[in-house]
mmCIF file of C-alpha atoms in Angstrom:
data_model
loop_
_atom_site.group_PDB
_atom_site.id
_atom_site.type_symbol
_atom_site.label_atom_id
_atom_site.label_comp_id
_atom_site.label_asym_id
_atom_site.label_seq_id
_atom_site.Cartn_x
_atom_site.Cartn_y
_atom_site.Cartn_z
ATOM 1 C CA MET U 1 52.207 93.348 113.311
ATOM 2 C CA ALA U 2 52.761 89.200 113.821
ATOM 3 C CA SER U 3 50.652 88.184 116.271
ATOM 4 C CA THR U 4 51.793 87.623 120.236
ATOM 5 C CA ASP U 5 49.975 84.068 120.196
ATOM 6 C CA THR U 6 52.837 82.449 118.021
ATOM 7 C CA PHE U 7 55.989 83.764 119.850
ATOM 8 C CA SER U 8 57.217 81.146 122.594
ATOM 9 C CA THR U 9 56.192 81.509 125.922
ATOM 10 C CA VAL U 10 59.259 79.524 127.311
ATOM 11 C CA LEU U 11 61.759 81.481 128.322
ATOM 12 C CA THR U 12 65.506 80.540 129.321
ATOM 13 C CA GLU U 13 66.848 81.342 133.064
ATOM 14 C CA SER U 14 69.319 83.312 131.109
ATOM 15 C CA SER U 15 66.858 85.558 129.245
ATOM 16 C CA LEU U 16 65.191 86.258 132.567
ATOM 17 C CA GLU U 17 68.590 87.164 134.211
ATOM 18 C CA GLY U 18 69.527 89.514 130.910
ATOM 19 C CA ALA U 19 66.048 91.508 131.371
ATOM 20 C CA GLU U 20 66.939 91.811 134.768
ATOM 21 C CA VAL U 21 70.197 93.082 134.150
ATOM 22 C CA ALA U 22 68.578 95.452 131.679
ATOM 23 C CA LYS U 23 66.303 96.874 134.721
ATOM 24 C CA VAL U 24 69.192 97.503 137.035
ATOM 25 C CA LEU U 25 71.304 99.059 134.362
ATOM 26 C CA SER U 26 68.306 101.105 133.586
ATOM 27 C CA ILE U 27 67.954 102.395 137.214
ATOM 28 C CA ALA U 28 71.712 102.668 137.596
ATOM 29 C CA LEU U 29 71.791 104.927 134.508
ATOM 30 C CA PHE U 30 68.494 106.968 135.678
ATOM 31 C CA GLY U 31 70.562 107.549 139.042
ATOM 32 C CA LEU U 32 73.370 109.128 137.155
ATOM 33 C CA ILE U 33 71.493 111.483 135.107
ATOM 34 C CA ILE U 34 70.000 112.527 138.482
ATOM 35 C CA TYR U 35 73.577 112.754 140.018
ATOM 36 C CA GLU U 36 74.902 114.678 137.472
ATOM 37 C CA TYR U 37 71.610 117.245 137.476
ATOM 38 C CA LEU U 38 72.244 117.741 141.222
ATOM 39 C CA ILE U 39 75.877 118.559 141.133
ATOM 40 C CA THR U 40 75.592 120.666 138.138
ATOM 41 C CA LEU U 41 72.405 122.313 139.177
ATOM 42 C CA ASP U 42 73.984 125.828 140.174
ATOM 43 C CA ASP U 43 75.777 126.243 136.902
ATOM 44 C CA GLU U 44 72.378 125.810 135.164
ATOM 45 C CA ILE U 45 70.833 128.263 137.283
ATOM 46 C CA GLU U 46 73.623 130.858 136.819
ATOM 47 C CA TYR U 47 74.261 130.265 133.194
ATOM 48 C CA PHE U 48 70.540 129.650 131.964
ATOM 49 C CA TRP U 49 67.821 130.621 134.430
ATOM 50 C CA ARG U 50 69.045 134.275 135.311
ATOM 51 C CA ALA U 51 68.844 135.158 131.585
ATOM 52 C CA SER U 52 66.163 135.421 128.914
ATOM 53 C CA LEU U 53 65.357 131.555 127.537
ATOM 54 C CA SER U 54 66.784 131.692 123.973
ATOM 55 C CA PRO U 55 66.075 128.873 121.257
ATOM 56 C CA ALA U 56 69.941 127.525 121.987
ATOM 57 C CA GLY U 57 68.916 127.599 126.147
ATOM 58 C CA PHE U 58 65.823 125.736 125.383
ATOM 59 C CA LEU U 59 67.135 122.486 123.399
ATOM 60 C CA PHE U 60 69.688 122.652 126.388
ATOM 61 C CA LEU U 61 67.033 122.510 128.862
ATOM 62 C CA PHE U 62 65.009 120.032 126.768
ATOM 63 C CA ASN U 63 68.064 117.763 126.632
ATOM 64 C CA ARG U 64 68.682 118.532 130.446
ATOM 65 C CA TYR U 65 65.384 116.982 131.147
ATOM 66 C CA MET U 66 63.549 115.103 128.838
ATOM 67 C CA PRO U 67 66.449 112.011 129.145
ATOM 68 C CA ALA U 68 65.748 111.565 133.001
ATOM 69 C CA CYS U 69 61.880 111.505 131.783
ATOM 70 C CA ILE U 70 62.617 108.428 129.368
ATOM 71 C CA ALA U 71 64.996 106.893 131.481
ATOM 72 C CA LEU U 72 61.980 106.958 134.067
ATOM 73 C CA LEU U 73 59.617 105.626 131.802
ATOM 74 C CA ILE U 74 61.910 102.787 130.735
ATOM 75 C CA VAL U 75 62.440 101.877 134.875
ATOM 76 C CA ILE U 76 58.451 102.135 135.328
ATOM 77 C CA ALA U 77 57.877 99.574 132.190
ATOM 78 C CA PHE U 78 60.362 97.398 133.962
ATOM 79 C CA SER U 79 58.553 97.571 137.111
ATOM 80 C CA LEU U 80 54.912 97.296 136.242
ATOM 81 C CA PRO U 81 53.154 94.766 138.203
ATOM 82 C CA ASN U 82 50.957 92.714 135.589
ATOM 83 C CA PRO U 83 50.930 94.905 132.984
ATOM 84 C CA SER U 84 48.809 94.229 130.031
ATOM 85 C CA ASP U 85 50.173 93.355 126.318
ATOM 86 C CA ALA U 86 49.047 96.350 125.152
ATOM 87 C CA VAL U 87 50.442 98.598 127.522
ATOM 88 C CA CYS U 88 54.028 96.710 127.278
ATOM 89 C CA GLN U 89 54.103 96.890 123.426
ATOM 90 C CA SER U 90 52.896 100.546 123.395
ATOM 91 C CA SER U 91 55.282 101.734 126.367
ATOM 92 C CA THR U 92 58.339 99.909 124.674
ATOM 93 C CA GLN U 93 57.850 101.316 121.315
ATOM 94 C CA LEU U 94 57.011 105.196 122.758
ATOM 95 C CA THR U 95 60.271 104.651 125.005
ATOM 96 C CA LEU U 96 62.599 103.784 121.604
ATOM 97 C CA LEU U 97 60.751 106.542 119.935
ATOM 98 C CA LEU U 98 61.024 109.203 122.426
ATOM 99 C CA THR U 99 64.910 108.185 122.452
ATOM 100 C CA VAL U 100 65.478 108.763 119.047
ATOM 101 C CA ALA U 101 63.693 112.286 119.570
ATOM 102 C CA ALA U 102 65.882 113.129 122.445
ATOM 103 C CA ILE U 103 69.088 111.938 120.512
ATOM 104 C CA SER U 104 67.831 114.225 117.511
ATOM 105 C CA VAL U 105 67.854 117.154 119.774
ATOM 106 C CA ILE U 106 71.234 116.488 120.907
ATOM 107 C CA GLN U 107 72.162 116.208 117.427
ATOM 108 C CA GLY U 108 70.870 119.692 116.870
ATOM 109 C CA ILE U 109 72.391 121.080 119.573
ATOM 110 C CA LEU U 110 76.041 120.099 118.338
ATOM 111 C CA ILE U 111 74.910 120.994 114.479
ATOM 112 C CA THR U 112 74.156 124.750 115.339
ATOM 113 C CA LYS U 113 77.823 125.000 116.748
ATOM 114 C CA ILE U 114 79.115 123.847 113.516
ATOM 115 C CA TRP U 115 76.452 125.927 111.601
ATOM 116 C CA TYR U 116 78.204 128.984 113.124
ATOM 117 C CA LEU U 117 81.794 127.600 112.778
ATOM 118 C CA PHE U 118 81.183 127.559 109.162
ATOM 119 C CA SER U 119 78.725 130.372 108.988
ATOM 120 C CA ALA U 120 79.827 131.777 105.735
ATOM 121 C CA ASN U 121 80.285 128.577 103.749
ATOM 122 C CA ARG U 122 77.035 127.675 102.212
ATOM 123 C CA SER U 123 77.821 124.174 100.993
ATOM 124 C CA ILE U 124 78.638 123.545 104.480
ATOM 125 C CA LYS U 125 75.891 124.523 105.819
ATOM 126 C CA ILE U 126 73.499 122.395 103.182
ATOM 127 C CA ILE U 127 75.639 119.500 103.755
ATOM 128 C CA LEU U 128 74.639 119.817 107.624
ATOM 129 C CA ILE U 129 70.938 120.071 107.021
ATOM 130 C CA THR U 130 71.029 117.188 104.328
ATOM 131 C CA ALA U 131 73.255 114.826 106.669
ATOM 132 C CA PHE U 132 70.547 115.322 109.821
ATOM 133 C CA ILE U 133 67.465 115.186 107.626
ATOM 134 C CA VAL U 134 68.929 112.095 106.053
ATOM 135 C CA SER U 135 70.355 110.289 109.391
ATOM 136 C CA LEU U 136 66.799 110.669 111.313
ATOM 137 C CA GLY U 137 64.897 109.896 108.564
ATOM 138 C CA THR U 138 67.122 106.473 108.182
ATOM 139 C CA THR U 139 66.895 106.026 111.997
ATOM 140 C CA LEU U 140 63.332 106.548 112.194
ATOM 141 C CA ALA U 141 62.697 103.941 109.046
ATOM 142 C CA PHE U 142 64.828 101.564 111.101
ATOM 143 C CA LEU U 143 63.181 102.054 114.302
ATOM 144 C CA TYR U 144 60.002 101.268 112.642
ATOM 145 C CA MET U 145 60.855 97.905 111.189
ATOM 146 C CA SER U 146 62.903 96.846 113.849
ATOM 147 C CA THR U 147 59.489 97.750 116.689
ATOM 148 C CA ASN U 148 56.989 96.306 114.306
ATOM 149 C CA GLU U 149 58.567 92.794 114.935
ATOM 150 C CA ILE U 150 58.544 93.720 118.817
ATOM 151 C CA GLN U 151 56.272 90.992 120.391
ATOM 152 C CA VAL U 152 55.252 91.033 124.264
ATOM 153 C CA ILE U 153 56.548 87.985 125.934
ATOM 154 C CA LYS U 154 53.776 85.897 128.374
ATOM 155 C CA VAL U 155 55.316 85.220 131.724
ATOM 156 C CA ASN U 156 52.434 83.376 133.359
ATOM 157 C CA TYR U 157 54.809 80.580 134.316
ATOM 158 C CA PHE U 158 56.673 83.145 136.354
ATOM 159 C CA PRO U 159 54.334 85.060 138.769
ATOM 160 C CA HIS U 160 57.371 86.098 140.601
ATOM 161 C CA LEU U 161 58.359 88.621 137.327
ATOM 162 C CA THR U 162 57.083 92.049 137.236
ATOM 163 C CA GLY U 163 57.368 94.501 134.698
ATOM 164 C CA CYS U 164 56.844 94.070 130.597
ATOM 165 C CA ARG U 165 58.992 91.429 128.913
ATOM 166 C CA VAL U 166 59.074 91.711 125.201
ATOM 167 C CA SER U 167 61.060 90.032 122.052
ATOM 168 C CA ARG U 168 64.232 91.530 121.022
ATOM 169 C CA PRO U 169 63.564 93.492 117.690
ATOM 170 C CA PRO U 170 65.689 91.936 114.565
ATOM 171 C CA SER U 171 68.490 94.162 113.267
ATOM 172 C CA PHE U 172 68.255 96.349 116.332
ATOM 173 C CA TRP U 173 72.108 97.404 115.638
ATOM 174 C CA ARG U 174 71.324 99.512 112.537
ATOM 175 C CA ILE U 175 69.097 102.063 114.220
ATOM 176 C CA TYR U 176 72.045 103.989 115.805
ATOM 177 C CA ILE U 177 74.451 103.794 112.994
ATOM 178 C CA PRO U 178 73.261 106.873 111.170
ATOM 179 C CA SER U 179 73.624 108.752 114.597
ATOM 180 C CA LEU U 180 77.350 107.355 114.735
ATOM 181 C CA ILE U 181 78.119 108.521 111.466
ATOM 182 C CA LEU U 182 76.406 111.761 111.958
ATOM 183 C CA HIS U 183 78.813 112.497 114.982
ATOM 184 C CA THR U 184 82.119 111.153 113.474
ATOM 185 C CA GLY U 185 81.314 113.736 110.832
ATOM 186 C CA LEU U 186 80.295 116.642 113.044
ATOM 187 C CA TYR U 187 83.573 116.056 115.263
ATOM 188 C CA ALA U 188 85.847 116.042 112.011
ATOM 189 C CA LEU U 189 84.405 119.418 110.305
ATOM 190 C CA THR U 190 85.066 120.663 113.795
ATOM 191 C CA ALA U 191 88.686 119.420 113.802
ATOM 192 C CA TYR U 192 88.957 120.553 110.319
ATOM 193 C CA TRP U 193 87.782 123.986 111.126
ATOM 194 C CA ALA U 194 90.340 124.064 114.118
ATOM 195 C CA LEU U 195 93.168 123.000 111.876
ATOM 196 C CA THR U 196 92.913 125.145 108.751
ATOM 197 C CA SER U 197 91.022 128.531 110.245
ATOM 198 C CA ARG U 198 92.939 131.532 110.487
ATOM 199 C CA LYS U 199 90.996 132.401 113.322
ATOM 200 C CA CYS U 200 92.387 129.462 115.431
ATOM 201 C CA ARG U 201 96.216 130.044 115.073
ATOM 202 C CA ASP U 202 96.674 131.083 118.850
ATOM 203 C CA ARG U 203 94.259 128.287 119.831
ATOM 204 C CA HIS U 204 92.030 130.315 122.107
ATOM 205 C CA PRO U 205 91.260 128.682 125.417
ATOM 206 C CA LEU U 206 87.606 128.391 124.302
ATOM 207 C CA ILE U 207 88.589 126.381 121.001
ATOM 208 C CA LYS U 208 90.791 124.317 123.102
ATOM 209 C CA ARG U 209 87.758 123.335 125.483
ATOM 210 C CA LEU U 210 85.282 122.708 122.174
ATOM 211 C CA LEU U 211 88.118 120.450 120.872
ATOM 212 C CA GLN U 212 88.785 118.417 123.845
ATOM 213 C CA ASP U 213 85.464 118.321 124.997
ATOM 214 C CA GLY U 214 84.086 117.279 121.496
ATOM 215 C CA GLY U 215 86.991 114.696 120.981
ATOM 216 C CA CYS U 216 85.708 113.630 124.788
ATOM 217 C CA PHE U 217 81.791 113.396 123.778
ATOM 218 C CA TYR U 218 82.656 111.717 120.410
ATOM 219 C CA PHE U 219 84.642 108.893 122.285
ATOM 220 C CA ILE U 220 81.593 108.280 124.696
ATOM 221 C CA VAL U 221 79.268 108.278 121.812
ATOM 222 C CA PHE U 222 81.673 105.853 119.847
ATOM 223 C CA PHE U 223 81.389 103.905 123.229
ATOM 224 C CA SER U 224 77.859 103.637 123.685
ATOM 225 C CA VAL U 225 76.789 103.280 120.395
ATOM 226 C CA GLY U 226 79.399 100.598 119.789
ATOM 227 C CA PHE U 227 78.101 98.875 123.099
ATOM 228 C CA THR U 228 74.488 99.046 121.697
ATOM 229 C CA SER U 229 75.384 97.778 118.104
ATOM 230 C CA ILE U 230 77.664 94.830 119.128
ATOM 231 C CA GLY U 231 75.154 93.921 122.220
ATOM 232 C CA SER U 232 72.511 93.413 119.894
ATOM 233 C CA PHE U 233 74.532 90.948 117.941
ATOM 234 C CA LEU U 234 74.907 88.653 120.613
ATOM 235 C CA VAL U 235 71.642 86.763 120.579
ATOM 236 C CA ASP U 236 73.083 83.843 122.292
ATOM 237 C CA ASN U 237 74.231 86.018 125.388
ATOM 238 C CA PRO U 238 71.149 87.926 127.257
ATOM 239 C CA TYR U 239 73.349 89.543 130.113
ATOM 240 C CA ILE U 240 74.930 91.772 127.079
ATOM 241 C CA ASN U 241 72.130 91.654 124.354
ATOM 242 C CA VAL U 242 68.980 92.392 126.332
ATOM 243 C CA PRO U 243 70.809 95.499 128.343
ATOM 244 C CA ALA U 244 72.273 96.984 125.029
ATOM 245 C CA ILE U 245 68.935 96.625 123.162
ATOM 246 C CA TYR U 246 66.593 98.101 126.285
ATOM 247 C CA SER U 247 68.271 100.138 128.161
ATOM 248 C CA PRO U 248 68.961 103.912 127.768
ATOM 249 C CA ILE U 249 72.814 103.737 127.772
ATOM 250 C CA VAL U 250 73.086 105.582 124.514
ATOM 251 C CA LEU U 251 70.845 108.192 125.602
ATOM 252 C CA SER U 252 71.972 108.926 128.940
ATOM 253 C CA THR U 253 75.607 109.278 128.303
ATOM 254 C CA SER U 254 75.310 111.356 125.201
ATOM 255 C CA SER U 255 72.815 113.794 127.460
ATOM 256 C CA ILE U 256 75.559 113.988 130.169
ATOM 257 C CA ALA U 257 78.301 114.616 127.967
ATOM 258 C CA VAL U 258 76.555 117.073 125.917
ATOM 259 C CA ASN U 259 75.459 118.835 128.781
ATOM 260 C CA ARG U 260 79.088 119.048 130.506
ATOM 261 C CA LEU U 261 80.327 120.210 126.874
ATOM 262 C CA LEU U 262 78.000 123.461 127.120
ATOM 263 C CA LEU U 263 78.434 123.798 130.855
ATOM 264 C CA GLY U 264 82.137 123.775 130.639
ATOM 265 C CA ILE U 265 82.319 126.280 127.681
ATOM 266 C CA ARG U 266 80.104 128.629 129.755
ATOM 267 C CA SER U 267 82.365 128.057 132.782
ATOM 268 C CA LEU U 268 85.408 128.942 130.697
ATOM 269 C CA SER U 269 84.063 131.921 129.642
ATOM 270 C CA GLU U 270 83.539 133.264 133.100
ATOM 271 C CA ASP U 271 87.131 132.342 134.160
ATOM 272 C CA LEU U 272 88.403 134.273 131.233
ATOM 273 C CA GLY U 273 86.655 137.474 132.007
ATOM 274 C CA ASP U 274 89.523 139.018 134.027
ATOM 275 C CA GLU U 275 91.496 138.139 130.635
ATOM 276 C CA ILE U 276 89.167 138.797 128.128
ATOM 277 C CA GLN U 277 87.379 142.114 127.601
ATOM 278 C CA TRP U 278 83.576 141.155 127.375
ATOM 279 C CA LEU U 279 82.041 143.430 124.619
ATOM 280 C CA THR U 280 78.438 143.436 125.482
ATOM 281 C CA ASN U 281 76.323 144.429 128.361
ATOM 282 C CA GLU U 282 72.743 142.453 128.863
ATOM 283 C CA VAL U 283 71.529 144.296 126.269
ATOM 284 C CA GLY U 284 74.311 143.382 123.666
ATOM 285 C CA THR U 285 75.772 147.170 123.213
ATOM 286 C CA THR U 286 79.261 147.303 122.551
ATOM 287 C CA THR U 287 81.306 148.585 125.276
ATOM 288 C CA GLU U 288 84.946 147.991 125.167
ATOM 289 C CA ILE U 289 87.634 146.639 122.778
ATOM 290 C CA ASP U 290 90.834 144.447 123.714
ATOM 291 C CA SER U 291 93.133 145.318 120.932
ATOM 292 C CA GLN U 292 95.524 142.583 121.890
ATOM 293 C CA HIS U 293 93.008 140.051 120.874
ATOM 294 C CA LEU U 294 91.756 142.018 117.884
ATOM 295 C CA GLU U 295 95.126 141.403 116.326
ATOM 296 C CA SER U 296 95.298 137.705 117.050
ATOM 297 C CA GLY U 297 92.958 136.528 114.928
ATOM 298 C CA VAL U 298 90.477 135.759 117.497
ATOM 299 C CA ASP U 299 88.899 139.215 118.094
ATOM 300 C CA TRP U 300 86.906 138.650 120.919
ATOM 301 C CA VAL U 301 84.467 136.790 122.811
ATOM 302 C CA ASN U 302 80.942 138.512 123.309
ATOM 303 C CA ASP U 303 79.099 137.215 126.331
ATOM 304 C CA ASN U 304 75.338 138.455 126.487
ATOM 305 C CA ARG U 305 74.493 135.414 128.829
ATOM 306 C CA HIS U 306 72.438 134.025 126.209
ATOM 307 C CA SER U 307 75.192 132.980 123.776
ATOM 308 C CA ILE U 308 79.240 133.061 123.377
ATOM 309 C CA SER U 309 80.385 134.057 120.406
ATOM 310 C CA ILE U 310 83.606 134.682 118.674
ATOM 311 C CA TYR U 311 84.054 137.048 116.272
ATOM 312 C CA SER U 312 86.745 138.113 113.491
ATOM 313 C CA MET U 313 88.395 140.966 112.133
ATOM 314 C CA GLU U 314 86.633 140.201 108.978
ATOM 315 C CA SER U 315 83.673 141.458 110.179
ATOM 316 C CA ALA U 316 84.911 145.245 109.930
ATOM 317 C CA ARG U 317 83.661 146.175 106.354
ATOM 318 C CA HIS U 318 85.070 149.765 107.165
ATOM 319 C CA SER U 319 88.525 150.018 108.699
ATOM 320 C CA ASP U 320 87.770 153.705 109.453
ATOM 321 C CA ASP U 321 84.314 153.069 110.986
ATOM 322 C CA THR U 322 84.154 152.855 114.555
ATOM 323 C CA PRO U 323 83.732 149.125 116.385
ATOM 324 C CA GLU U 324 79.865 150.333 116.870
ATOM 325 C CA VAL U 325 79.125 150.474 113.513
ATOM 326 C CA TRP U 326 80.792 147.367 112.543
ATOM 327 C CA ASP U 327 78.981 144.259 111.171
ATOM 328 C CA HIS U 328 79.224 142.118 114.153
ATOM 329 C CA ARG U 329 78.662 138.322 112.453
ATOM 330 C CA PRO U 330 80.365 136.136 114.992
ATOM 331 C CA VAL U 331 82.415 133.068 113.585
ATOM 332 C CA ALA U 332 81.836 131.026 116.334
ATOM 333 C CA THR U 333 78.579 130.703 118.455
ATOM 334 C CA TRP U 334 78.218 128.459 121.564
ATOM 335 C CA VAL U 335 75.099 128.028 124.228
#
């Protein structure tokens, strides 16, 4: 890593103000995460804490709490009094690495949903796994190349300043491009499934919610990644450039959006309780079938308080068998 002694210690007033903007924006985003957490805490307790924790539920809770911790670390790094060079460099690299890790969890949550939509398509499954690995690997490679160039800026001439001040890494814009490409592919697969699947011809409300909220989520990701990527180009405008790089805008907005997506689906499933016959009790035993929905292509919704699954009549291998002995393979599952 290049020596920090070779880096200029002279800062322009606009650069300093850009860092302050990044600090204020980070505090605002942290506050937004906490606000969203507080107003949806009842739903989290209702849908997740009152049931046994499943792997999908663990991913949800990780995404629920980890981004807030990362945003808090960023705020602390901006506020430390007289931090050492080693602390500044390590904290900056750590928060960027944790941000990528948390975003990969968000991607993993979305991939599991697409996985179940194409549960019978082995080729799509292979593509999903490959795309995720390539996206994560490329992002980590770009992150290493960028953070390896980070240098601590000495602020000896500005004793009133607090917190870490580091250089802006080169080519930072490319870090989130693989994620944007992956999210584009995931939403395209969701839309393709909805438009071509026989199971969606009646547009069940859960499918509508998945498509609508999925589209909203993609728009948020596109906007936040676009802001970060474009802002990282604007090196002559620190008011935009520094906040785009060092504030957790991509992580916080993506985390809140996916939380709302999952909680919205669970809430809708509860609202449809009188309209759709739930087929399983707490231990997953089949209890009742709504023949109207069995004929509609979207056959029933299974809610065992761990996940929501939409089943298909194609899972009935023997038409003369009772429903209890069918091969219950879901065509779509959500947290």
